[in-house]
Amino acid sequence: MMTTTEEVALSDTSRSFRRASNNEYAFRVPTPPRIIIPPPAVNSQESSNAIHVSSVSTIDGRGPNLDFLAGVNGGELTTQNAGLEWTYEKRRDAQLVTPYIFLGPHSAAKNRDFLSKSNITMLLAVKQAGMPVNAAARIANEMGIVFYTVDIRTPQDLIASFRRASDMINHHLADVNARIRNGECSLEHGHVLVFCESGNEKSAAVVVAWIMEMLSLDFLRAMQFVQGQRFCVNFDDHLKTVLQSYGDILAARRLVAQDAASRLSQVPQSSTKRVLANTYDEEMEVDTVADDDISRFEGRTHVPFESID
């Protein structure tokens, strides 16, 4: 219900006035509007939740060629653990987000049976700086699994870590694919487990950021898809804002890349040397412009300033 309050000016003179306020005053710091993530599909059979992958590549063409990933699973990404199929116990396990990236908690990175059955070839720990992950690193070393870490010191470090984490994932998947082509590996492709302490926050944001760039999805669709795979992920307001900002950065980089590509596709025009006649013509044009500028003031009697003796 709207309340109306009357306010009296501080002055008590007859010229003081009264005014009415139709809204309550807010004394908190202004905050941006909340970002609402559309709920994921309630079951994995809904076709609207599937993503068709036509290409997997970075915006600026950096890093290795990842075209082989577009053919994995026929280029279709579908939800594996939708809302109606989710159970509370699954939060302790890692879930397959894409055919080549798992997302899970720290405990999953120490589960030898899971690492072996899922053919994990790389562990990527997204952790607060100083948090130990010695057990996971030791198990990875014993099982011949590549192990990388991304340390987050401040909340601002997270958005800066997205590109570095994506490059780690991309280079590893390309290296495994090269070994497969050379007959050194019997797997179909590499599998990366991205994890943090809970598997619900920092590591989930890294996976969303990878999907946003490599699969060209907007931040809302990417968050919705990841939540459909691991229903317990927790994107708080800070993470949503960070991912939205990263989406704006990716959009700007796409525009720059498109502009650079269009410039390269244009045929450069042949340059001609200036001849003496052209030089004379240009000088004459400059003199003509100067004469026209002087003529603007001819016949004027008013002057803006006068000298005083």
Short mmCIF file of C-alpha atoms in Angstrom, two decimals:
data_model
loop_
_atom_site.label_atom_id
_atom_site.label_comp_id
_atom_site.label_asym_id
_atom_site.label_seq_id
_atom_site.Cartn_x
_atom_site.Cartn_y
_atom_site.Cartn_z
CA MET A 1 0.00 0.00 0.00
CA MET A 2 1.41 3.39 -0.98
CA THR A 3 1.93 5.78 1.92
CA THR A 4 1.90 9.56 1.70
CA THR A 5 3.91 11.64 4.12
CA GLU A 6 4.04 15.39 4.41
CA GLU A 7 7.34 17.19 4.80
CA VAL A 8 7.82 20.70 6.07
CA ALA A 9 10.72 22.87 5.03
CA LEU A 10 13.23 23.74 7.72
CA SER A 11 12.33 27.40 7.46
CA ASP A 12 9.38 28.62 9.53
CA THR A 13 8.81 31.73 7.44
CA SER A 14 5.59 32.34 5.60
CA ARG A 15 7.33 31.47 2.35
CA SER A 16 8.01 27.89 3.45
CA PHE A 17 6.06 25.16 1.65
CA ARG A 18 4.80 21.69 2.25
CA ARG A 19 5.34 18.73 -0.07
CA ALA A 20 4.12 15.15 -0.29
CA SER A 21 6.24 12.03 -0.89
CA ASN A 22 4.51 9.11 -2.60
CA ASN A 23 7.34 6.62 -2.01
CA GLU A 24 9.40 5.48 0.93
CA TYR A 25 13.00 6.58 1.07
CA ALA A 26 15.64 3.85 0.51
CA PHE A 27 18.84 4.21 2.50
CA ARG A 28 20.70 1.19 1.10
CA VAL A 29 23.38 1.29 -1.58
CA PRO A 30 21.89 1.00 -5.09
CA THR A 31 22.21 -2.51 -6.49
CA PRO A 32 21.85 -3.80 -10.07
CA PRO A 33 18.73 -5.77 -10.95
CA ARG A 34 18.85 -9.46 -10.14
CA ILE A 35 19.60 -11.90 -12.95
CA ILE A 36 17.06 -14.70 -13.19
CA ILE A 37 18.18 -17.97 -14.76
CA PRO A 38 15.37 -19.79 -16.59
CA PRO A 39 14.81 -23.19 -14.98
CA PRO A 40 16.32 -26.14 -16.86
CA ALA A 41 14.24 -28.86 -18.43
CA VAL A 42 12.38 -31.10 -15.99
CA ASN A 43 13.40 -34.22 -17.89
CA SER A 44 16.21 -35.15 -20.24
CA GLN A 45 13.86 -35.99 -23.12
CA GLU A 46 12.91 -32.37 -23.80
CA SER A 47 14.45 -31.40 -27.13
CA SER A 48 14.49 -27.72 -26.14
CA ASN A 49 17.30 -28.44 -23.70
CA ALA A 50 19.58 -29.99 -26.34
CA ILE A 51 22.42 -28.02 -27.92
CA HIS A 52 23.67 -28.69 -31.43
CA VAL A 53 27.40 -28.12 -31.76
CA SER A 54 28.43 -27.01 -35.24
CA SER A 55 31.92 -25.83 -34.32
CA VAL A 56 34.21 -25.65 -31.30
CA SER A 57 36.72 -22.84 -31.52
CA THR A 58 38.01 -19.76 -29.77
CA ILE A 59 36.88 -16.32 -30.86
CA ASP A 60 40.26 -15.02 -31.94
CA GLY A 61 41.54 -18.31 -33.35
CA ARG A 62 44.12 -18.76 -30.61
CA GLY A 63 45.19 -22.19 -29.49
CA PRO A 64 44.93 -25.57 -31.21
CA ASN A 65 42.39 -26.77 -33.75
CA LEU A 66 39.39 -28.32 -31.97
CA ASP A 67 37.19 -29.16 -34.95
CA PHE A 68 37.26 -32.82 -33.93
CA LEU A 69 35.14 -32.02 -30.86
CA ALA A 70 32.20 -30.95 -33.04
CA GLY A 71 31.79 -34.55 -34.19
CA VAL A 72 31.76 -36.08 -30.71
CA ASN A 73 28.35 -37.61 -29.94
CA GLY A 74 27.10 -36.46 -33.32
CA GLY A 75 27.46 -32.84 -32.28
CA GLU A 76 24.52 -33.09 -29.87
CA LEU A 77 24.70 -32.06 -26.20
CA THR A 78 21.75 -33.23 -24.13
CA THR A 79 20.83 -33.01 -20.47
CA GLN A 80 21.83 -36.07 -18.48
CA ASN A 81 20.64 -35.17 -14.97
CA ALA A 82 17.50 -33.06 -15.23
CA GLY A 83 15.47 -31.84 -12.26
CA LEU A 84 13.08 -34.77 -11.96
CA GLU A 85 15.96 -37.24 -12.22
CA TRP A 86 18.23 -35.52 -9.69
CA THR A 87 18.88 -36.99 -6.26
CA TYR A 88 20.57 -35.36 -3.30
CA GLU A 89 23.38 -37.91 -3.24
CA LYS A 90 24.51 -36.93 -6.74
CA ARG A 91 26.04 -33.73 -5.40
CA ARG A 92 28.98 -35.82 -4.12
CA ASP A 93 29.66 -37.16 -7.62
CA ALA A 94 30.89 -35.50 -10.79
CA GLN A 95 28.53 -35.06 -13.72
CA LEU A 96 29.24 -35.07 -17.44
CA VAL A 97 28.44 -31.57 -18.74
CA THR A 98 29.73 -32.11 -22.26
CA PRO A 99 31.08 -35.38 -23.70
CA TYR A 100 34.59 -34.21 -22.78
CA ILE A 101 34.15 -32.11 -19.60
CA PHE A 102 33.05 -33.31 -16.16
CA LEU A 103 32.08 -31.01 -13.29
CA GLY A 104 32.22 -32.09 -9.68
CA PRO A 105 33.48 -31.58 -6.12
CA HIS A 106 36.96 -32.08 -4.71
CA SER A 107 35.98 -35.52 -3.43
CA ALA A 108 35.38 -36.72 -7.00
CA ALA A 109 38.95 -35.82 -7.92
CA LYS A 110 40.15 -38.24 -5.22
CA ASN A 111 37.87 -41.10 -6.27
CA ARG A 112 40.14 -43.57 -8.06
CA ASP A 113 37.27 -45.74 -9.29
CA PHE A 114 35.50 -42.78 -10.86
CA LEU A 115 38.69 -41.46 -12.46
CA SER A 116 39.44 -44.86 -13.96
CA LYS A 117 35.92 -45.72 -15.18
CA SER A 118 35.37 -42.26 -16.67
CA ASN A 119 38.77 -42.27 -18.44
CA ILE A 120 39.70 -38.92 -16.92
CA THR A 121 42.85 -37.60 -18.58
CA MET A 122 43.10 -34.22 -16.86
CA LEU A 123 42.17 -32.69 -13.51
CA LEU A 124 41.66 -28.93 -13.30
CA ALA A 125 41.38 -27.58 -9.75
CA VAL A 126 39.75 -24.16 -9.43
CA LYS A 127 40.55 -23.18 -5.87
CA GLN A 128 41.11 -20.36 -3.48
CA ALA A 129 44.78 -19.49 -3.32
CA GLY A 130 46.39 -21.43 -0.49
CA MET A 131 43.80 -24.22 -0.37
CA PRO A 132 45.66 -27.57 -0.49
CA VAL A 133 44.77 -30.17 -3.11
CA ASN A 134 47.71 -32.45 -2.41
CA ALA A 135 45.68 -35.66 -2.29
CA ALA A 136 44.12 -35.08 -5.71
CA ALA A 137 47.50 -34.09 -7.16
CA ARG A 138 49.14 -37.22 -5.75
CA ILE A 139 46.42 -39.52 -7.11
CA ALA A 140 46.62 -37.83 -10.52
CA ASN A 141 50.38 -38.35 -10.58
CA GLU A 142 50.03 -42.03 -9.64
CA MET A 143 47.38 -42.63 -12.32
CA GLY A 144 49.19 -40.68 -15.05
CA ILE A 145 46.56 -37.93 -15.17
CA VAL A 146 47.51 -34.38 -16.09
CA PHE A 147 46.94 -32.00 -13.17
CA TYR A 148 46.52 -28.22 -13.34
CA THR A 149 45.37 -25.60 -10.86
CA VAL A 150 43.80 -22.18 -11.21
CA ASP A 151 44.29 -20.11 -8.06
CA ILE A 152 41.73 -17.44 -7.19
CA ARG A 153 43.06 -14.83 -4.77
CA THR A 154 40.31 -12.22 -4.95
CA PRO A 155 36.79 -12.23 -6.42
CA GLN A 156 38.13 -10.11 -9.28
CA ASP A 157 40.60 -12.87 -10.22
CA LEU A 158 37.82 -15.20 -11.31
CA ILE A 159 36.93 -13.42 -14.55
CA ALA A 160 40.62 -13.14 -15.43
CA SER A 161 41.05 -16.89 -14.93
CA PHE A 162 38.40 -17.94 -17.46
CA ARG A 163 40.58 -17.55 -20.52
CA ARG A 164 43.57 -19.23 -18.86
CA ALA A 165 41.45 -22.19 -17.76
CA SER A 166 39.89 -22.54 -21.22
CA ASP A 167 43.34 -22.60 -22.82
CA MET A 168 44.44 -25.36 -20.43
CA ILE A 169 41.41 -27.46 -21.35
CA ASN A 170 41.77 -26.84 -25.08
CA HIS A 171 45.47 -27.66 -25.25
CA HIS A 172 44.98 -30.87 -23.30
CA LEU A 173 42.09 -32.08 -25.47
CA ALA A 174 44.14 -31.32 -28.58
CA ASP A 175 47.18 -33.15 -27.17
CA VAL A 176 45.11 -36.25 -26.41
CA ASN A 177 43.60 -36.14 -29.89
CA ALA A 178 47.09 -35.96 -31.42
CA ARG A 179 48.15 -39.02 -29.40
CA ILE A 180 45.04 -40.86 -30.58
CA ARG A 181 45.84 -40.12 -34.22
CA ASN A 182 49.40 -41.35 -33.68
CA GLY A 183 48.14 -44.60 -32.19
CA GLU A 184 49.51 -43.79 -28.74
CA CYS A 185 46.11 -43.76 -27.02
CA SER A 186 43.06 -46.00 -27.31
CA LEU A 187 40.49 -43.45 -26.07
CA GLU A 188 37.97 -41.73 -28.31
CA HIS A 189 38.90 -38.32 -26.88
CA GLY A 190 40.16 -36.73 -23.69
CA HIS A 191 38.09 -36.20 -20.54
CA VAL A 192 38.64 -33.24 -18.23
CA LEU A 193 37.31 -33.03 -14.66
CA VAL A 194 36.92 -29.42 -13.51
CA PHE A 195 36.44 -29.26 -9.76
CA CYS A 196 36.44 -26.96 -6.75
CA GLU A 197 35.68 -27.63 -3.09
CA SER A 198 31.94 -28.14 -3.65
CA GLY A 199 31.78 -28.35 -7.43
CA ASN A 200 28.96 -25.82 -7.36
CA GLU A 201 30.53 -22.37 -7.64
CA LYS A 202 34.00 -21.49 -9.00
CA SER A 203 34.44 -24.64 -11.08
CA ALA A 204 30.89 -24.33 -12.41
CA ALA A 205 31.63 -20.76 -13.49
CA VAL A 206 34.77 -21.93 -15.33
CA VAL A 207 32.77 -24.56 -17.23
CA VAL A 208 30.08 -22.00 -18.10
CA ALA A 209 32.76 -19.60 -19.35
CA TRP A 210 34.26 -22.35 -21.53
CA ILE A 211 30.85 -23.14 -23.04
CA MET A 212 30.14 -19.45 -23.64
CA GLU A 213 33.26 -18.96 -25.71
CA MET A 214 33.81 -22.33 -27.36
CA LEU A 215 30.16 -23.11 -28.17
CA SER A 216 29.03 -19.48 -28.68
CA LEU A 217 26.24 -19.52 -26.10
CA ASP A 218 25.03 -16.51 -24.14
CA PHE A 219 25.62 -16.55 -20.39
CA LEU A 220 22.01 -17.33 -19.44
CA ARG A 221 21.75 -20.30 -21.80
CA ALA A 222 25.15 -21.60 -20.70
CA MET A 223 24.27 -21.35 -16.99
CA GLN A 224 20.92 -23.01 -17.62
CA PHE A 225 22.56 -25.89 -19.47
CA VAL A 226 25.19 -26.48 -16.77
CA GLN A 227 22.51 -26.40 -14.09
CA GLY A 228 20.59 -28.98 -16.09
CA GLN A 229 23.61 -31.28 -15.93
CA ARG A 230 24.52 -30.63 -12.28
CA PHE A 231 21.35 -29.47 -10.59
CA CYS A 232 23.05 -28.41 -7.34
CA VAL A 233 25.26 -25.69 -8.85
CA ASN A 234 24.95 -22.37 -7.05
CA PHE A 235 25.24 -19.25 -9.17
CA ASP A 236 24.89 -16.43 -6.67
CA ASP A 237 24.41 -12.80 -7.69
CA HIS A 238 28.17 -12.20 -7.84
CA LEU A 239 28.82 -15.16 -10.14
CA LYS A 240 25.92 -14.18 -12.38
CA THR A 241 27.28 -10.65 -12.71
CA VAL A 242 30.79 -11.96 -13.41
CA LEU A 243 29.52 -14.29 -16.14
CA GLN A 244 27.35 -11.55 -17.61
CA SER A 245 30.38 -9.25 -17.75
CA TYR A 246 32.43 -12.02 -19.34
CA GLY A 247 29.69 -12.43 -21.93
CA ASP A 248 30.00 -8.73 -22.77
CA ILE A 249 33.76 -9.16 -23.13
CA LEU A 250 33.27 -12.12 -25.48
CA ALA A 251 30.74 -10.14 -27.53
CA ALA A 252 33.23 -7.29 -27.91
CA ARG A 253 35.98 -9.70 -28.91
CA ARG A 254 33.69 -11.27 -31.52
CA LEU A 255 33.01 -7.85 -33.04
CA VAL A 256 36.73 -7.09 -33.16
CA ALA A 257 37.46 -10.47 -34.76
CA GLN A 258 34.70 -9.97 -37.35
CA ASP A 259 35.99 -6.50 -38.18
CA ALA A 260 39.54 -7.81 -38.57
CA ALA A 261 38.31 -10.61 -40.83
CA SER A 262 36.34 -8.20 -43.00
CA ARG A 263 39.37 -5.95 -43.36
CA LEU A 264 41.53 -8.86 -44.48
CA SER A 265 38.93 -9.91 -47.04
CA GLN A 266 38.90 -6.49 -48.68
CA VAL A 267 41.18 -6.01 -51.68
CA PRO A 268 43.67 -3.24 -50.91
CA GLN A 269 43.43 -0.31 -53.28
CA SER A 270 46.53 0.48 -55.29
CA SER A 271 48.20 3.67 -54.16
CA THR A 272 49.39 6.20 -56.74
CA LYS A 273 52.26 8.61 -56.34
CA ARG A 274 51.53 12.27 -56.05
CA VAL A 275 52.53 14.17 -59.13
CA LEU A 276 53.67 17.77 -59.27
CA ALA A 277 50.44 18.94 -60.90
CA ASN A 278 48.35 17.50 -58.06
CA THR A 279 50.54 19.28 -55.53
CA TYR A 280 49.97 22.62 -57.25
CA ASP A 281 46.23 22.00 -57.39
CA GLU A 282 46.10 21.24 -53.65
CA GLU A 283 48.05 24.39 -52.80
CA MET A 284 45.71 26.45 -54.94
CA GLU A 285 42.70 24.92 -53.18
CA VAL A 286 44.16 25.86 -49.79
CA ASP A 287 44.70 29.43 -50.92
CA THR A 288 41.13 29.59 -52.20
CA VAL A 289 39.79 28.40 -48.85
CA ALA A 290 41.84 31.06 -47.07
CA ASP A 291 40.44 33.77 -49.35
CA ASP A 292 36.90 32.58 -48.71
CA ASP A 293 37.49 32.71 -44.97
CA ILE A 294 38.65 36.34 -45.17
CA SER A 295 35.70 37.36 -47.33
CA ARG A 296 33.28 36.28 -44.60
CA PHE A 297 34.29 39.31 -42.54
CA GLU A 298 34.10 41.94 -45.31
CA GLY A 299 31.43 44.58 -44.85
CA ARG A 300 30.96 43.98 -41.13
CA THR A 301 30.81 47.07 -38.91
CA HIS A 302 30.40 45.41 -35.52
CA VAL A 303 33.52 44.32 -33.68
CA PRO A 304 33.47 42.21 -30.50
CA PHE A 305 36.28 44.15 -28.79
CA GLU A 306 37.65 47.68 -28.87
CA SER A 307 41.02 48.95 -27.78
CA ILE A 308 41.04 51.45 -24.93
CA ASP A 309 43.84 53.99 -24.87
#
